[in-house]
């Protein structure tokens, strides 16, 4: 049973479209993250939610809107997609208040904007 | 604010040779440090972590890392490289409790030569 699952795994879309990526974790964690990994493999934190509340928003264009319907889900909606949005997006989760505990990652969603 | 720096974006070693991947951290509080491995087209897998206590940490697949406060380092080593170790390696630092930050270094691509 997958701990952190993302859907879809691959997403190819045209510029200007709107798309969503879904993430679910069954670990009972309170904190969830979205990371963007670009072509150079840099992993950049985008957002963090704790118990459905936005905690971290790292200078991400407002075309990106995370939504957390409950603490087990953190979805990422992207409006007006641009070529530069092409990347691999990773979802992760951690227990709240446990800085010594590692984050658990999904398998990633490879977004290609054409 | 916490940060990590990985020296060397690409490292090549011969099969059977020592693997040394460098990570230096910056933190105003005692850091929690992690090493992850990413195989092609996959998510991130935890290799090992340092929280408190023993400064030499052993992980999976024969890897280990030593926390050196005086050098602000947490370098990853493996005595003998295998072809299967070829992957991207990331060092990460966790913020203190309540900050939720989980920041990655820029990654090191390990190539193992036959």
PDB file of C-alpha atoms in Angstrom:
ATOM      1  CA  UNK A   1       0.000   0.000   0.000  1.00  0.00           C
ATOM      2  CA  UNK A   2       1.667   3.191  -1.232  1.00  0.00           C
ATOM      3  CA  UNK A   3       2.414   5.701   1.540  1.00  0.00           C
ATOM      4  CA  UNK A   4       2.410   8.860  -0.597  1.00  0.00           C
ATOM      5  CA  UNK A   5       0.704   8.602  -3.954  1.00  0.00           C
ATOM      6  CA  UNK A   6       0.471  11.146  -6.708  1.00  0.00           C
ATOM      7  CA  UNK A   7      -1.711  11.183  -9.790  1.00  0.00           C
ATOM      8  CA  UNK A   8      -1.124  11.395 -12.629  1.00  0.00           C
ATOM      9  CA  UNK A   9       2.439  10.159 -13.038  1.00  0.00           C
ATOM     10  CA  UNK A  10       2.785  11.827 -16.421  1.00  0.00           C
ATOM     11  CA  UNK A  11       0.975  14.896 -17.714  1.00  0.00           C
ATOM     12  CA  UNK A  12       1.427  16.435 -21.144  1.00  0.00           C
ATOM     13  CA  UNK A  13      -0.541  19.566 -21.907  1.00  0.00           C
ATOM     14  CA  UNK A  14      -0.533  22.679 -24.033  1.00  0.00           C
ATOM     15  CA  UNK A  15       0.434  26.172 -22.949  1.00  0.00           C
ATOM     16  CA  UNK A  16      -2.415  28.103 -21.466  1.00  0.00           C
ATOM     17  CA  UNK A  17      -4.260  25.080 -20.110  1.00  0.00           C
ATOM     18  CA  UNK A  18      -5.193  24.525 -16.475  1.00  0.00           C
ATOM     19  CA  UNK A  19      -4.250  21.260 -14.800  1.00  0.00           C
ATOM     20  CA  UNK A  20      -4.269  19.627 -11.374  1.00  0.00           C
ATOM     21  CA  UNK A  21      -2.042  17.109  -9.654  1.00  0.00           C
ATOM     22  CA  UNK A  22      -3.392  15.124  -6.743  1.00  0.00           C
ATOM     23  CA  UNK A  23      -1.523  13.816  -3.720  1.00  0.00           C
ATOM     24  CA  UNK A  24      -2.679  11.531  -0.948  1.00  0.00           C
ATOM     25  CA  UNK A  25      -0.810  10.103   2.033  1.00  0.00           C
ATOM     26  CA  UNK A  26      -1.934   7.282   4.294  1.00  0.00           C
ATOM     27  CA  UNK A  27       0.753   7.773   6.930  1.00  0.00           C
ATOM     28  CA  UNK A  28      -1.347   9.907   9.243  1.00  0.00           C
ATOM     29  CA  UNK A  29       1.057  12.830   8.859  1.00  0.00           C
ATOM     30  CA  UNK A  30      -0.026  16.397   9.524  1.00  0.00           C
ATOM     31  CA  UNK A  31       2.431  18.198   7.257  1.00  0.00           C
ATOM     32  CA  UNK A  32       2.531  17.946   3.482  1.00  0.00           C
ATOM     33  CA  UNK A  33       4.737  19.575   0.864  1.00  0.00           C
ATOM     34  CA  UNK A  34       5.001  20.274  -2.831  1.00  0.00           C
ATOM     35  CA  UNK A  35       8.448  20.412  -4.436  1.00  0.00           C
ATOM     36  CA  UNK A  36       9.447  21.250  -7.986  1.00  0.00           C
ATOM     37  CA  UNK A  37      12.418  19.461  -9.567  1.00  0.00           C
ATOM     38  CA  UNK A  38      13.700  21.161 -12.669  1.00  0.00           C
ATOM     39  CA  UNK A  39      15.804  19.753 -15.510  1.00  0.00           C
ATOM     40  CA  UNK A  40      18.976  20.332 -13.472  1.00  0.00           C
ATOM     41  CA  UNK A  41      17.518  18.172 -10.695  1.00  0.00           C
ATOM     42  CA  UNK A  42      17.219  21.077  -8.247  1.00  0.00           C
ATOM     43  CA  UNK A  43      14.536  20.339  -5.651  1.00  0.00           C
ATOM     44  CA  UNK A  44      12.809  23.542  -4.694  1.00  0.00           C
ATOM     45  CA  UNK A  45      10.175  23.723  -1.990  1.00  0.00           C
ATOM     46  CA  UNK A  46       6.975  25.356  -3.202  1.00  0.00           C
ATOM     47  CA  UNK A  47       4.390  24.946  -0.481  1.00  0.00           C
ATOM     48  CA  UNK A  48       3.856  23.346   2.873  1.00  0.00           C
ATOM     49  CA  UNK A  49       0.571  22.685   4.635  1.00  0.00           C
ATOM     50  CA  UNK A  50       0.048  21.644   8.219  1.00  0.00           C
ATOM     51  CA  UNK A  51      -3.382  20.346   9.193  1.00  0.00           C
ATOM     52  CA  UNK A  52      -4.884  21.939   6.081  1.00  0.00           C
ATOM     53  CA  UNK A  53      -3.326  25.323   6.852  1.00  0.00           C
ATOM     54  CA  UNK A  54      -0.812  26.934   4.478  1.00  0.00           C
ATOM     55  CA  UNK A  55       2.489  27.322   6.309  1.00  0.00           C
ATOM     56  CA  UNK A  56       5.070  27.881   3.577  1.00  0.00           C
ATOM     57  CA  UNK A  57       4.601  29.652   0.258  1.00  0.00           C
ATOM     58  CA  UNK A  58       7.969  30.102  -1.409  1.00  0.00           C
ATOM     59  CA  UNK A  59       7.701  32.883  -3.997  1.00  0.00           C
ATOM     60  CA  UNK A  60       5.653  30.749  -6.306  1.00  0.00           C
ATOM     61  CA  UNK A  61       3.610  32.457  -9.046  1.00  0.00           C
ATOM     62  CA  UNK A  62      -0.014  32.791  -8.046  1.00  0.00           C
ATOM     63  CA  UNK A  63      -0.921  30.630 -11.042  1.00  0.00           C
ATOM     64  CA  UNK A  64      -0.060  27.786  -8.654  1.00  0.00           C
ATOM     65  CA  UNK A  65      -2.721  27.170  -6.039  1.00  0.00           C
ATOM     66  CA  UNK A  66      -2.482  24.366  -3.531  1.00  0.00           C
ATOM     67  CA  UNK A  67      -5.591  23.003  -1.890  1.00  0.00           C
ATOM     68  CA  UNK A  68      -5.828  20.728   1.117  1.00  0.00           C
ATOM     69  CA  UNK A  69      -9.363  19.357   1.594  1.00  0.00           C
ATOM     70  CA  UNK A  70      -8.169  17.315   4.572  1.00  0.00           C
ATOM     71  CA  UNK A  71      -4.821  16.589   6.137  1.00  0.00           C
ATOM     72  CA  UNK A  72      -4.333  13.439   4.043  1.00  0.00           C
ATOM     73  CA  UNK A  73      -4.622  15.281   0.726  1.00  0.00           C
ATOM     74  CA  UNK A  74      -2.732  18.142  -0.867  1.00  0.00           C
ATOM     75  CA  UNK A  75      -3.569  18.941  -4.453  1.00  0.00           C
ATOM     76  CA  UNK A  76      -1.803  21.364  -6.769  1.00  0.00           C
ATOM     77  CA  UNK A  77      -3.721  23.328  -9.358  1.00  0.00           C
ATOM     78  CA  UNK A  78      -1.875  25.243 -12.046  1.00  0.00           C
ATOM     79  CA  UNK A  79      -3.559  27.873 -14.198  1.00  0.00           C
ATOM     80  CA  UNK A  80      -2.410  29.169 -17.575  1.00  0.00           C
ATOM     81  CA  UNK A  81       0.435  26.719 -17.905  1.00  0.00           C
ATOM     82  CA  UNK A  82       3.723  28.018 -19.317  1.00  0.00           C
ATOM     83  CA  UNK A  83       6.653  26.209 -20.930  1.00  0.00           C
ATOM     84  CA  UNK A  84       8.758  26.945 -17.835  1.00  0.00           C
ATOM     85  CA  UNK A  85       6.356  24.964 -15.692  1.00  0.00           C
ATOM     86  CA  UNK A  86       7.669  21.771 -17.263  1.00  0.00           C
ATOM     87  CA  UNK A  87       9.289  19.840 -14.426  1.00  0.00           C
ATOM     88  CA  UNK A  88       8.771  16.938 -12.069  1.00  0.00           C
ATOM     89  CA  UNK A  89       6.553  17.791  -9.122  1.00  0.00           C
ATOM     90  CA  UNK A  90       6.931  15.844  -5.905  1.00  0.00           C
ATOM     91  CA  UNK A  91       4.555  15.602  -3.006  1.00  0.00           C
ATOM     92  CA  UNK A  92       5.879  14.709   0.447  1.00  0.00           C
ATOM     93  CA  UNK A  93       4.613  14.335   4.003  1.00  0.00           C
ATOM     94  CA  UNK A  94       6.039  14.413   7.523  1.00  0.00           C
ATOM     95  CA  UNK A  95       4.679  14.191  11.053  1.00  0.00           C
ATOM     96  CA  UNK A  96       4.037  17.535  12.698  1.00  0.00           C
ATOM     97  CA  UNK A  97       6.500  18.714  15.319  1.00  0.00           C
ATOM     98  CA  UNK A  98       9.102  16.080  14.491  1.00  0.00           C
ATOM     99  CA  UNK A  99      12.037  17.872  12.881  1.00  0.00           C
ATOM    100  CA  UNK A 100      14.172  14.757  13.172  1.00  0.00           C
ATOM    101  CA  UNK A 101      11.750  12.701  11.119  1.00  0.00           C
ATOM    102  CA  UNK A 102      12.298  12.389   7.423  1.00  0.00           C
ATOM    103  CA  UNK A 103       9.880  13.396   4.732  1.00  0.00           C
ATOM    104  CA  UNK A 104       8.273  10.644   2.699  1.00  0.00           C
ATOM    105  CA  UNK A 105       7.985  11.286  -1.014  1.00  0.00           C
ATOM    106  CA  UNK A 106       5.631  10.300  -3.762  1.00  0.00           C
ATOM    107  CA  UNK A 107       6.915   9.003  -7.088  1.00  0.00           C
ATOM    108  CA  UNK A 108       6.542  12.359  -8.775  1.00  0.00           C
ATOM    109  CA  UNK A 109       4.462  13.795 -11.588  1.00  0.00           C
ATOM    110  CA  UNK A 110       6.320  14.658 -14.761  1.00  0.00           C
ATOM    111  CA  UNK A 111       4.610  17.685 -16.283  1.00  0.00           C
ATOM    112  CA  UNK A 112       5.446  18.579 -19.870  1.00  0.00           C
ATOM    113  CA  UNK A 113       4.021  21.775 -21.315  1.00  0.00           C
ATOM    114  CA  UNK A 114       4.136  21.995 -25.111  1.00  0.00           C
TER     115      UNK A 114
ATOM    116  CA  UNK B   1      17.809  30.006   8.357  1.00  0.00           C
ATOM    117  CA  UNK B   2      18.996  26.523   7.536  1.00  0.00           C
ATOM    118  CA  UNK B   3      20.666  25.619   4.265  1.00  0.00           C
ATOM    119  CA  UNK B   4      22.863  22.906   2.803  1.00  0.00           C
ATOM    120  CA  UNK B   5      25.545  23.060   0.144  1.00  0.00           C
ATOM    121  CA  UNK B   6      26.650  20.073  -1.880  1.00  0.00           C
ATOM    122  CA  UNK B   7      30.084  20.444  -3.419  1.00  0.00           C
ATOM    123  CA  UNK B   8      30.411  18.783  -6.791  1.00  0.00           C
ATOM    124  CA  UNK B   9      27.394  18.415  -9.008  1.00  0.00           C
ATOM    125  CA  UNK B  10      28.980  15.372 -10.649  1.00  0.00           C
ATOM    126  CA  UNK B  11      31.238  12.758  -9.078  1.00  0.00           C
ATOM    127  CA  UNK B  12      32.745   9.785 -10.923  1.00  0.00           C
ATOM    128  CA  UNK B  13      34.330   6.811  -9.205  1.00  0.00           C
ATOM    129  CA  UNK B  14      35.512   3.426 -10.367  1.00  0.00           C
ATOM    130  CA  UNK B  15      33.634   0.346  -9.300  1.00  0.00           C
ATOM    131  CA  UNK B  16      35.102  -0.793  -5.980  1.00  0.00           C
ATOM    132  CA  UNK B  17      36.496   2.643  -5.118  1.00  0.00           C
ATOM    133  CA  UNK B  18      35.550   4.830  -2.187  1.00  0.00           C
ATOM    134  CA  UNK B  19      32.500   7.043  -2.628  1.00  0.00           C
ATOM    135  CA  UNK B  20      32.624  10.473  -0.971  1.00  0.00           C
ATOM    136  CA  UNK B  21      29.796  12.951  -1.492  1.00  0.00           C
ATOM    137  CA  UNK B  22      30.100  16.263   0.310  1.00  0.00           C
ATOM    138  CA  UNK B  23      27.477  18.205   2.204  1.00  0.00           C
ATOM    139  CA  UNK B  24      27.979  21.278   4.354  1.00  0.00           C
ATOM    140  CA  UNK B  25      25.219  22.877   6.341  1.00  0.00           C
ATOM    141  CA  UNK B  26      24.417  26.242   7.749  1.00  0.00           C
ATOM    142  CA  UNK B  27      22.196  26.402  10.784  1.00  0.00           C
ATOM    143  CA  UNK B  28      21.762  28.630  13.805  1.00  0.00           C
ATOM    144  CA  UNK B  29      20.339  25.737  15.797  1.00  0.00           C
ATOM    145  CA  UNK B  30      21.365  22.076  16.035  1.00  0.00           C
ATOM    146  CA  UNK B  31      20.529  20.697  12.616  1.00  0.00           C
ATOM    147  CA  UNK B  32      18.708  17.584  11.600  1.00  0.00           C
ATOM    148  CA  UNK B  33      20.366  16.247   8.457  1.00  0.00           C
ATOM    149  CA  UNK B  34      19.312  13.708   5.858  1.00  0.00           C
ATOM    150  CA  UNK B  35      20.690  12.000   2.780  1.00  0.00           C
ATOM    151  CA  UNK B  36      18.412  10.782   0.019  1.00  0.00           C
ATOM    152  CA  UNK B  37      19.031   8.861  -3.188  1.00  0.00           C
ATOM    153  CA  UNK B  38      17.057   9.265  -6.404  1.00  0.00           C
ATOM    154  CA  UNK B  39      17.311   6.657  -9.122  1.00  0.00           C
ATOM    155  CA  UNK B  40      16.302   7.655 -12.652  1.00  0.00           C
ATOM    156  CA  UNK B  41      12.596   8.401 -13.036  1.00  0.00           C
ATOM    157  CA  UNK B  42      11.903   7.561  -9.414  1.00  0.00           C
ATOM    158  CA  UNK B  43      11.099   9.367  -6.186  1.00  0.00           C
ATOM    159  CA  UNK B  44      13.441  10.055  -3.297  1.00  0.00           C
ATOM    160  CA  UNK B  45      14.488   7.319  -0.915  1.00  0.00           C
ATOM    161  CA  UNK B  46      16.003   8.002   2.477  1.00  0.00           C
ATOM    162  CA  UNK B  47      19.531   6.660   2.916  1.00  0.00           C
ATOM    163  CA  UNK B  48      20.209   7.860   6.451  1.00  0.00           C
ATOM    164  CA  UNK B  49      19.691  10.709   8.878  1.00  0.00           C
ATOM    165  CA  UNK B  50      21.331  12.463  11.785  1.00  0.00           C
ATOM    166  CA  UNK B  51      19.226  13.761  14.640  1.00  0.00           C
ATOM    167  CA  UNK B  52      21.105  13.566  17.938  1.00  0.00           C
ATOM    168  CA  UNK B  53      23.524  11.188  19.571  1.00  0.00           C
ATOM    169  CA  UNK B  54      26.090   9.171  17.646  1.00  0.00           C
ATOM    170  CA  UNK B  55      27.772  11.296  15.012  1.00  0.00           C
ATOM    171  CA  UNK B  56      28.548   8.382  12.710  1.00  0.00           C
ATOM    172  CA  UNK B  57      25.323   7.274  11.125  1.00  0.00           C
ATOM    173  CA  UNK B  58      24.889   4.093   9.131  1.00  0.00           C
ATOM    174  CA  UNK B  59      22.287   3.797   6.453  1.00  0.00           C
ATOM    175  CA  UNK B  60      21.025   1.460   3.802  1.00  0.00           C
ATOM    176  CA  UNK B  61      23.046  -0.031   0.928  1.00  0.00           C
ATOM    177  CA  UNK B  62      26.328   0.261   2.843  1.00  0.00           C
ATOM    178  CA  UNK B  63      26.319   4.061   3.080  1.00  0.00           C
ATOM    179  CA  UNK B  64      27.283   6.019   6.145  1.00  0.00           C
ATOM    180  CA  UNK B  65      27.753   9.667   7.060  1.00  0.00           C
ATOM    181  CA  UNK B  66      29.548  11.499   9.834  1.00  0.00           C
ATOM    182  CA  UNK B  67      28.204  14.645  11.460  1.00  0.00           C
ATOM    183  CA  UNK B  68      31.073  17.038  12.206  1.00  0.00           C
ATOM    184  CA  UNK B  69      29.911  20.113  14.030  1.00  0.00           C
ATOM    185  CA  UNK B  70      33.324  21.795  13.913  1.00  0.00           C
ATOM    186  CA  UNK B  71      33.356  21.518  10.124  1.00  0.00           C
ATOM    187  CA  UNK B  72      29.581  21.976   9.669  1.00  0.00           C
ATOM    188  CA  UNK B  73      29.686  18.900   7.469  1.00  0.00           C
ATOM    189  CA  UNK B  74      27.704  15.728   6.902  1.00  0.00           C
ATOM    190  CA  UNK B  75      29.554  13.916   4.132  1.00  0.00           C
ATOM    191  CA  UNK B  76      28.254  10.642   2.710  1.00  0.00           C
ATOM    192  CA  UNK B  77      30.634   7.747   2.185  1.00  0.00           C
ATOM    193  CA  UNK B  78      30.656   4.164   0.993  1.00  0.00           C
ATOM    194  CA  UNK B  79      33.817   2.056   1.087  1.00  0.00           C
ATOM    195  CA  UNK B  80      33.269   0.302  -2.222  1.00  0.00           C
ATOM    196  CA  UNK B  81      31.117   1.591  -5.062  1.00  0.00           C
ATOM    197  CA  UNK B  82      28.805  -0.688  -7.002  1.00  0.00           C
ATOM    198  CA  UNK B  83      27.390  -0.023 -10.432  1.00  0.00           C
ATOM    199  CA  UNK B  84      23.959   0.066  -8.844  1.00  0.00           C
ATOM    200  CA  UNK B  85      24.971   3.117  -6.780  1.00  0.00           C
ATOM    201  CA  UNK B  86      24.810   5.331  -9.853  1.00  0.00           C
ATOM    202  CA  UNK B  87      22.101   7.856  -9.030  1.00  0.00           C
ATOM    203  CA  UNK B  88      21.416  11.409  -7.843  1.00  0.00           C
ATOM    204  CA  UNK B  89      22.122  12.070  -4.165  1.00  0.00           C
ATOM    205  CA  UNK B  90      20.609  14.857  -2.112  1.00  0.00           C
ATOM    206  CA  UNK B  91      21.480  16.260   1.273  1.00  0.00           C
ATOM    207  CA  UNK B  92      18.646  17.895   3.220  1.00  0.00           C
ATOM    208  CA  UNK B  93      18.258  19.875   6.434  1.00  0.00           C
ATOM    209  CA  UNK B  94      15.224  20.216   8.617  1.00  0.00           C
ATOM    210  CA  UNK B  95      14.285  23.364  10.420  1.00  0.00           C
ATOM    211  CA  UNK B  96      13.734  23.363  14.138  1.00  0.00           C
ATOM    212  CA  UNK B  97      10.390  22.241  15.463  1.00  0.00           C
ATOM    213  CA  UNK B  98       7.681  24.631  14.413  1.00  0.00           C
ATOM    214  CA  UNK B  99       9.336  25.919  11.250  1.00  0.00           C
ATOM    215  CA  UNK B 100       8.342  23.071   8.905  1.00  0.00           C
ATOM    216  CA  UNK B 101      11.179  23.890   6.496  1.00  0.00           C
ATOM    217  CA  UNK B 102      12.798  20.898   4.768  1.00  0.00           C
ATOM    218  CA  UNK B 103      15.453  22.185   2.417  1.00  0.00           C
ATOM    219  CA  UNK B 104      17.528  20.264  -0.115  1.00  0.00           C
ATOM    220  CA  UNK B 105      20.969  20.800  -1.526  1.00  0.00           C
ATOM    221  CA  UNK B 106      21.481  21.001  -5.258  1.00  0.00           C
ATOM    222  CA  UNK B 107      22.266  17.320  -5.605  1.00  0.00           C
ATOM    223  CA  UNK B 108      25.279  15.291  -6.738  1.00  0.00           C
ATOM    224  CA  UNK B 109      25.134  12.917  -9.692  1.00  0.00           C
ATOM    225  CA  UNK B 110      27.230   9.833  -8.934  1.00  0.00           C
ATOM    226  CA  UNK B 111      28.622   7.934 -11.880  1.00  0.00           C
ATOM    227  CA  UNK B 112      30.252   4.542 -11.343  1.00  0.00           C
ATOM    228  CA  UNK B 113      32.764   3.451 -13.943  1.00  0.00           C
ATOM    229  CA  UNK B 114      33.317  -0.213 -14.756  1.00  0.00           C
TER     230      UNK B 114
END
